[in-house]
Short mmCIF file of C-alpha atoms and ligand atoms in Angstrom, two decimals:
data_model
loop_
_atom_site.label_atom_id
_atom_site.label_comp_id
_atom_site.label_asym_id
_atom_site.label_seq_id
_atom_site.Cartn_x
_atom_site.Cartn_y
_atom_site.Cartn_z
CA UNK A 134 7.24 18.98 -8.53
CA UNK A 135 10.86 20.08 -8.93
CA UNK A 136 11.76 21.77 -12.59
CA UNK A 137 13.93 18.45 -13.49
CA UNK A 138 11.01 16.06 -12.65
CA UNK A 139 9.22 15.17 -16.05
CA UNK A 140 5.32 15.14 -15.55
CA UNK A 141 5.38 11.97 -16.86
CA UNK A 142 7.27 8.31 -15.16
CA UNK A 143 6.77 4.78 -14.61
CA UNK A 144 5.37 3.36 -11.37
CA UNK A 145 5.69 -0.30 -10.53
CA UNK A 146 3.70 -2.28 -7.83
CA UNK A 147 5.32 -5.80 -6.68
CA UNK A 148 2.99 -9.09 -6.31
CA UNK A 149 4.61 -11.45 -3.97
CA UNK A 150 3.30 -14.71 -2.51
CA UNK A 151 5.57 -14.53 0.80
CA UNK A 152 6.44 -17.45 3.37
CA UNK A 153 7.43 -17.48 6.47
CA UNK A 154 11.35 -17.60 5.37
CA UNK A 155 12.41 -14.03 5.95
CA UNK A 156 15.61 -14.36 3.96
CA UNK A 157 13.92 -16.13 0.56
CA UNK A 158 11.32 -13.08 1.01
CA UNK A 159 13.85 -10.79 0.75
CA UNK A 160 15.57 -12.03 -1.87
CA UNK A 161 12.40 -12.66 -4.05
CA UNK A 162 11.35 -8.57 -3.09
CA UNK A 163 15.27 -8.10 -4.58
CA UNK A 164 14.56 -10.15 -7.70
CA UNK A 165 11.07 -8.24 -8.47
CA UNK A 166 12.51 -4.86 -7.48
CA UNK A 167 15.58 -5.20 -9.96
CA UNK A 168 12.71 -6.84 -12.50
CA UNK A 169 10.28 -3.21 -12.44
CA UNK A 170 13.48 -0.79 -12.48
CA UNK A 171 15.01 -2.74 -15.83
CA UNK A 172 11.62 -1.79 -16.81
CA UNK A 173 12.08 1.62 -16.48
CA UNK A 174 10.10 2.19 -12.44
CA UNK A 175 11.14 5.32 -10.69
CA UNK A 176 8.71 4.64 -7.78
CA UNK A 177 8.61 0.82 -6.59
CA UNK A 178 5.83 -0.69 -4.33
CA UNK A 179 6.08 -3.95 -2.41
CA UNK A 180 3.19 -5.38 -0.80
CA UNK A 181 1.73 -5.77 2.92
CA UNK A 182 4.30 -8.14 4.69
CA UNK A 183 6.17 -8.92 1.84
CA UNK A 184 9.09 -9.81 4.07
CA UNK A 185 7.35 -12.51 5.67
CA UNK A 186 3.76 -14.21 5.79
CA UNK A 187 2.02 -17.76 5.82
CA UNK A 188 2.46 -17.89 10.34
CA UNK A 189 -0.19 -16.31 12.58
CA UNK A 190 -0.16 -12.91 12.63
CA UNK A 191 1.67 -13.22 16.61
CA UNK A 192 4.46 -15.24 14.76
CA UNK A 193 5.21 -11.59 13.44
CA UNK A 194 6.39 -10.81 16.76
CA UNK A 195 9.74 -12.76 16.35
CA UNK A 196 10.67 -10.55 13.43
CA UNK A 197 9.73 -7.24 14.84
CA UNK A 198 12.11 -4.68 14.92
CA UNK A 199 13.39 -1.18 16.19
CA UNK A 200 12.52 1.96 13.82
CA UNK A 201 15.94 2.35 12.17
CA UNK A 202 17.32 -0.48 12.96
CA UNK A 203 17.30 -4.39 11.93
CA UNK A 204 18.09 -6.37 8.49
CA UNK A 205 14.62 -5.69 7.00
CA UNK A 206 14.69 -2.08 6.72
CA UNK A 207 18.21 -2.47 6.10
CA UNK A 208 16.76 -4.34 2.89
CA UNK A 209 14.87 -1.41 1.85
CA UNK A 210 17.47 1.11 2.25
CA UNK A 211 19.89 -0.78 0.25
CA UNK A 212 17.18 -2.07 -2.42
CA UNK A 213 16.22 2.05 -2.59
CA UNK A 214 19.79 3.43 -2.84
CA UNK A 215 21.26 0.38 -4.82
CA UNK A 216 18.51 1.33 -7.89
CA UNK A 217 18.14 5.03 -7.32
CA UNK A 218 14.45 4.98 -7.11
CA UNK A 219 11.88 5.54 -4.52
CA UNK A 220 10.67 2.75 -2.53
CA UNK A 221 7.63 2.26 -0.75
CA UNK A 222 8.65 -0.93 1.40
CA UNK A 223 5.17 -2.87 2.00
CA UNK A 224 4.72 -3.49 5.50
CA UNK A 225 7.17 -4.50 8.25
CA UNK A 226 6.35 -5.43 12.00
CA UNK A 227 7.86 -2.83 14.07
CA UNK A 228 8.45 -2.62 18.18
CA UNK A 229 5.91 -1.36 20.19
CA UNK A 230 5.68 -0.54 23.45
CA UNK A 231 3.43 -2.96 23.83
CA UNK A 232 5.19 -6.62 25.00
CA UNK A 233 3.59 -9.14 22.66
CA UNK A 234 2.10 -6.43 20.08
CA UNK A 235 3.65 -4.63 16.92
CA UNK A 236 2.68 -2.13 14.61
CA UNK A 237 2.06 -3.04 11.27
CA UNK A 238 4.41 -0.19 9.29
CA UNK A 239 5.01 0.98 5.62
CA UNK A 240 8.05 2.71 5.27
CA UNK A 241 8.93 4.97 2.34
CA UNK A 242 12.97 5.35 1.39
CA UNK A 243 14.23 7.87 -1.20
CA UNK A 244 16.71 7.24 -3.85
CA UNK A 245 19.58 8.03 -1.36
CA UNK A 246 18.42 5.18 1.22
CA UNK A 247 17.25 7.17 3.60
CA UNK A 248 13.82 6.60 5.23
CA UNK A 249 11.65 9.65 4.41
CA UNK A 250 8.28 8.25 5.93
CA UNK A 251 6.40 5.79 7.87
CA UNK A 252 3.22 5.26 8.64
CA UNK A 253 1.60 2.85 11.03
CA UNK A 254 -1.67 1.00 10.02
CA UNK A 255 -4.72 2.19 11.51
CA UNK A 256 -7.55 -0.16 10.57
CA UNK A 257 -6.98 -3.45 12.31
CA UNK A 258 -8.64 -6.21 10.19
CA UNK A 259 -11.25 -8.47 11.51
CA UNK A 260 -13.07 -10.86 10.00
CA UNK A 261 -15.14 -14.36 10.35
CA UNK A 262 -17.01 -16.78 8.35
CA UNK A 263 -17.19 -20.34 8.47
CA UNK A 264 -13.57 -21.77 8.70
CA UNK A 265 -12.13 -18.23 7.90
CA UNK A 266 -11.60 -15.96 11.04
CA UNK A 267 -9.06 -12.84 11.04
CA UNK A 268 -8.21 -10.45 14.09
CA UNK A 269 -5.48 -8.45 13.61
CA UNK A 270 -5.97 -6.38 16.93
CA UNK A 271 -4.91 -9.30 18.47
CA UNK A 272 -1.21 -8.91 17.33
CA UNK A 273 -1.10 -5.64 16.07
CA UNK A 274 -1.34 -2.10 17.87
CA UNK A 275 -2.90 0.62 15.93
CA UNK A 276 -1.09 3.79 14.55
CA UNK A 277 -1.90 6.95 15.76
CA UNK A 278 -5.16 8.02 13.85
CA UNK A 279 -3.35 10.47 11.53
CA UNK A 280 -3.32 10.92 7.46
CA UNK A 281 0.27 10.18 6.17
CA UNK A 282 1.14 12.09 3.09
CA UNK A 283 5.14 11.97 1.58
CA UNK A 284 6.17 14.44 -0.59
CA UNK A 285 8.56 13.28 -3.07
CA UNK A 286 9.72 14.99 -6.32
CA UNK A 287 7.10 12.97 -8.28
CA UNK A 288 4.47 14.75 -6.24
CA UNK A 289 2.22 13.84 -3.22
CA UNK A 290 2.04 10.28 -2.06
CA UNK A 291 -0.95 9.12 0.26
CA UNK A 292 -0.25 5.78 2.36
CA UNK A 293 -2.75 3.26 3.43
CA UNK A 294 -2.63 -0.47 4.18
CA UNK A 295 -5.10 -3.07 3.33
CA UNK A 296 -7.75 -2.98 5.50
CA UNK A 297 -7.89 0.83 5.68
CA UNK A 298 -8.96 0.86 1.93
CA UNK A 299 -12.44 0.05 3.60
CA UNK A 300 -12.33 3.94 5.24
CA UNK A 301 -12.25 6.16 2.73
CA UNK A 302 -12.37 9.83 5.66
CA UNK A 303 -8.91 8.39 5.93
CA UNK A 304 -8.05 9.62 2.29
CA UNK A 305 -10.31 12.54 2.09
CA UNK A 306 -8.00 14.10 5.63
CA UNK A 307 -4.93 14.09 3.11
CA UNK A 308 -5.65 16.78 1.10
CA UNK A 309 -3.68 17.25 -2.73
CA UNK A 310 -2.47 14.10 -3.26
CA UNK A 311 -1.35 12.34 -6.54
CA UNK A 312 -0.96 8.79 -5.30
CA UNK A 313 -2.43 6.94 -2.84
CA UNK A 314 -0.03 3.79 -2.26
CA UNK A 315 -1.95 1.07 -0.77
CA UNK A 316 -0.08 -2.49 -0.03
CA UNK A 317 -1.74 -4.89 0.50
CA UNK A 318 -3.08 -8.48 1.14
CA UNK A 319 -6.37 -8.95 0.80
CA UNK A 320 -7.85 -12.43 1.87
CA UNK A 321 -9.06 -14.32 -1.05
CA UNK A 322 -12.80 -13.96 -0.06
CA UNK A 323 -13.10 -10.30 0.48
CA UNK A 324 -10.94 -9.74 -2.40
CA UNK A 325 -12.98 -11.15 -4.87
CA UNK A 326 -15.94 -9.55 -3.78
CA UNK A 327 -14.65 -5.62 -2.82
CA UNK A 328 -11.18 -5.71 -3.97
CA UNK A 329 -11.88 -3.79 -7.52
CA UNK A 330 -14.43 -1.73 -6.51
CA UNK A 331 -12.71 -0.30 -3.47
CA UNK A 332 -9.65 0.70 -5.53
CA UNK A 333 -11.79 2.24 -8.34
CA UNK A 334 -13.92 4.23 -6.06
CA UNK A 335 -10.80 5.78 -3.88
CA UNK A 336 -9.12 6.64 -7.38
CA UNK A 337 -12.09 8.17 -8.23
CA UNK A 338 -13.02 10.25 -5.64
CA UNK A 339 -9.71 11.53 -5.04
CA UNK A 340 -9.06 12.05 -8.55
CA UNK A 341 -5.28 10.40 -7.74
CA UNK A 342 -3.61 7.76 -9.16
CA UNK A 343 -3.85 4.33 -6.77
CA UNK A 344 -1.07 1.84 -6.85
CA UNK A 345 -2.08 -1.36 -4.88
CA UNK A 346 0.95 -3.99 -4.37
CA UNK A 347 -0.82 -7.08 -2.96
CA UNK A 348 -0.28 -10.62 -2.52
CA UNK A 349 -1.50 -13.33 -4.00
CA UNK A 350 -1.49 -16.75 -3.72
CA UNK A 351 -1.56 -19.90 -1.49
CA UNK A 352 0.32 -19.21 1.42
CA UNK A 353 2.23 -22.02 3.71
CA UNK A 354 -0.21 -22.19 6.27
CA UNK A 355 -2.96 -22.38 3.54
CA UNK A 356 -4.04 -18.99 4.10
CA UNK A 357 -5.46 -17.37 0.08
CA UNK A 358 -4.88 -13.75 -0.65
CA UNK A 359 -6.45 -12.23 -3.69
CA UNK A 360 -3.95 -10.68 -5.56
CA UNK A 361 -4.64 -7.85 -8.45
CA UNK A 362 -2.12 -5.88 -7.66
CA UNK A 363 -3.18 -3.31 -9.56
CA UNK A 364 -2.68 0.71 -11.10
CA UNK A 365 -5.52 2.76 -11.29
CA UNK A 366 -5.56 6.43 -12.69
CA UNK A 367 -7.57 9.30 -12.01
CA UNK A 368 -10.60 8.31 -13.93
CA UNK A 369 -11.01 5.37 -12.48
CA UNK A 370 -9.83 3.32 -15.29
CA UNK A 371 -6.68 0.22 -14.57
CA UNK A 372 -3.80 0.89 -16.48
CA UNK A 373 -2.30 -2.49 -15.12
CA UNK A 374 -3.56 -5.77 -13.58
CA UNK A 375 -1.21 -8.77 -12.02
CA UNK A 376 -4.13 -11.37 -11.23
CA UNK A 377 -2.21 -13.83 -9.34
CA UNK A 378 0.88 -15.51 -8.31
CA UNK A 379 4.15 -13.32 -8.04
CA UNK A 380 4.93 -10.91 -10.24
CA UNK A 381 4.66 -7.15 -10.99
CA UNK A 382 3.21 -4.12 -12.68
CA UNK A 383 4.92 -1.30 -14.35
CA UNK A 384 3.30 1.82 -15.99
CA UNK A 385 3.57 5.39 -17.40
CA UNK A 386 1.30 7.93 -15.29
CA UNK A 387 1.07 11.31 -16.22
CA UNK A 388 0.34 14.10 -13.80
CA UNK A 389 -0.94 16.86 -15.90
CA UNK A 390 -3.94 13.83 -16.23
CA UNK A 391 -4.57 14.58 -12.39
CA UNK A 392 -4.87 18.28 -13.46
CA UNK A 393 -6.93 17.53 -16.29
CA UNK A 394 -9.80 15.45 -14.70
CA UNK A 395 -10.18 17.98 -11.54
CA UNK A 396 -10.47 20.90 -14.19
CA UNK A 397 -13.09 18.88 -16.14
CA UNK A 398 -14.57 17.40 -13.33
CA UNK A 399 -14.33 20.24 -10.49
CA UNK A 400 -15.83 17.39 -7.54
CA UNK A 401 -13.23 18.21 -5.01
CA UNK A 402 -13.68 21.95 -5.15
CA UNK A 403 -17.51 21.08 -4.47
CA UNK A 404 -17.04 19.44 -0.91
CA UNK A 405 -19.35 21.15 1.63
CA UNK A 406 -17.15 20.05 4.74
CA UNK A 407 -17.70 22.81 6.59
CA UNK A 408 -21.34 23.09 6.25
CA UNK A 409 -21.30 19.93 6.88
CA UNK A 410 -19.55 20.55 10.14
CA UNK A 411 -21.72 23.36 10.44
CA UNK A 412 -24.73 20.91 10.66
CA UNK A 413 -22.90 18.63 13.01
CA UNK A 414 -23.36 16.31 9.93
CA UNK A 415 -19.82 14.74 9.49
O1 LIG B 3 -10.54 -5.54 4.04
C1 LIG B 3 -10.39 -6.69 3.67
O2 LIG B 3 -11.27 -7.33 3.13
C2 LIG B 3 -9.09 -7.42 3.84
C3 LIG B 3 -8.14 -6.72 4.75
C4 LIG B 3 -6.95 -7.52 5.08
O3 LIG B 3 -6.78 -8.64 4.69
C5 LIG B 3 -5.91 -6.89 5.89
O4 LIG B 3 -6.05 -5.72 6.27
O5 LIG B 3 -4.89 -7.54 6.14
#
């Protein structure tokens, strides 16, 4: 943390409930953004495909676009540099080299507008029962199996997306972090059943802060997403809830609380990795 960073600053996470208009996505993501930095955000999270939901997951394809290039991340860079904060911009389809196939990609801008990270979901989301069926391989190409960590002056950020809440080695391979950032849209069944108790135990057991942007509604095509959007800290304990419908979350977090609960509760310094290793146990 740099000398002029106070230990202690608001994080927002945005709800949305997107459509399949690109351009009324955006400009809701504008409206929401502009809402959590009159409250005071510094760090700003938007959720999984918050520029555009509610086709199949192929429809994605029409809106895909270069890295560094195309009106979406020109969105973010603006949004980022227009507020002075840092963004995390939910997820965006991006090219591939795959015809027909995109990656599903969180990109992080800094207060200048510059994109400082990206990372490329790994988990690809399947899922079937009854009327409900999900495959996200089908449209999606996975990101190269790597922990993303962005260092910004507010400390250590750890990126996931949706799905790879479910694999918690993923978090573990990222070593100090502060924040995981996880956006998100959970379906409405798996949601209610693992949402909460996913979040709670990855805060936990990293002993980080998780911010979780989701969305959460009744999308065009019918499709439900969960919502919560939701802040947890350290402990395990949510400093903020946004059950459903659009909307956001904005809260104080307080580093020196990180520093706290692994003093008091040593549980990362006890990790046996190597002996596990050792044992050909992992
Ligand atoms: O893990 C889940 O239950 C939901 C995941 C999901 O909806 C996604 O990754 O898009």
């Amino acid at each position: 943390m740099s000398q002029h960073t106070p230990s202690s600053f608001a994080v927002a996470a945005i709800q949305m409930v997107s459509s399949a208009d690109l351009m009324d996505n955006l400009q809701q993501a504008h409206y929401w953004i502009k809402q959590a930095v009159q409250a005071g955000a510094k760090i700003v999270a938007l959720p999984e495909y918050f520029c555009f939901l509610g086709l199949r997951d192929q429809d994605k394809n029409a809106y895909a676009e270069d890295f560094g290039s195309g009106p979406i991340q020109q969105f973010l860079a603006q949004a980022a540099k227009q507020h002075g904060i840092y963004l995390i911009g939910g997820t965006l389809p991006l090219r591939s080299e795959e015809a027909g196939r995109f990656y599903n990609s969180c990109l992080v801008y800094d207060p200048a507008g510059q994109c400082i990270g990206r990372y490329d979901k790994i988990h690809l989301f399947s899922f079937r029962r009854g009327e409900e069926s999900y495959d996200e391989a089908k449209a999606i190409v996975p990101g190269e199996i790597a922990p993303t960590v962005i260092p910004t002056p507010y400390g250590n950020i750890g990126l996931g997306i949706c799905y790879d809440l479910r694999f918690p080695e993923l978090f573990r391979a990222m070593g100090a972090i502060d924040m995981l950032v996880l956006p998100s849209a959970f379906t409405y069944t798996t949601g209610q059943a693992h949402w909460d108790i996913l979040l709670r135990a990855r805060a936990i057991e990293n002993q980080c802060y998780v911010l979780a942007p989701a969305q959460g509604g009744r999308h065009q095509n019918g499709r439900r997403t969960w919502g919560h959007t939701m802040l947890i800290d350290p402990w395990g304990e949510k400093l903020g809830v946004w059950e459903t419908e659009a909307g956001f979350i904005c809260h104080s977090i307080n580093r020196e609380r990180i520093q706290e609960i692994r003093q008091n509760l040593p549980a990362l310094q006890h990790r046996q990795v190597a002996l596990l290793k050792e044992k050909d146990i992992t």
